[in-house]
Phi, psi and omega in degrees: 000127177264149178295336177294343175280338181262329194240134172249163176303329179289346182267012181251124176249098192283343179206070183284130179263109179218163182240354185204165176301315181300317180294323176302310182296324178294314181293320178293323177297319179298313180295317180297325178298317178300320184282324187260340185079006179271154181298134179305318182298319180296320179295313180301318180296320177298317181292317181291325176298318178296320179296329178295332178287334182160148184297147172259011172281105191270359179106164179059031177081016187239139173227144179230071177295143183205160179188172181240140177231131184300323188281354181286148179258348180199178176280146178229145174235151172223131180245137175228135168256118183279137179298320178231128180301147179235156175291124182237015184057035184296155184298333178262008178062017177265148178294157185252139174228352176239121185230126177242110178273134178233125176240139183225155171294153179299337181270005188294325178051243185296328180298322178298315180293321178297318179294317176301317180296319180296314179297315181298316180299315180298313186281352172281344181280110185298323180296318178298317180295320179296320177296317179297322180288340185269003180226149174237021175266126180301318181296318180293319179297315179300314179297317178299316181296313186283323179286318179296320180297322179297322180283344179261008180299137182261000000 
């Protein structure tokens, strides 16, 4: 699975202005709603429910909020680079500035896990993250995500 299958250039928010974890999830839900045609509220509720189980702030300034919605026909991704890092209750207690939202159909099973692993592998690469932090162009961020992901394919 390539990130270009999950992510479109329209799904990249290169300099999102937010002040809190809740606001991050709200803005990502709004963008995901535009892309998927699913209700913004339903997406937000799935994400907040997942956060109640445990933070998706994985450390090093990165969060990978994710959830499943029955009405989806495929996996969707939304990426945001935050203008100012926010507290995301991350496991290393560091603020988050790179967020990759992943939404999957309830029937996705292994595909959902493979996509999470691919995103995680990409965002564990410090050089890729530094490049992502160094640009505020949506096209450049999209290119970095999709090209870097191809080189990190396992």
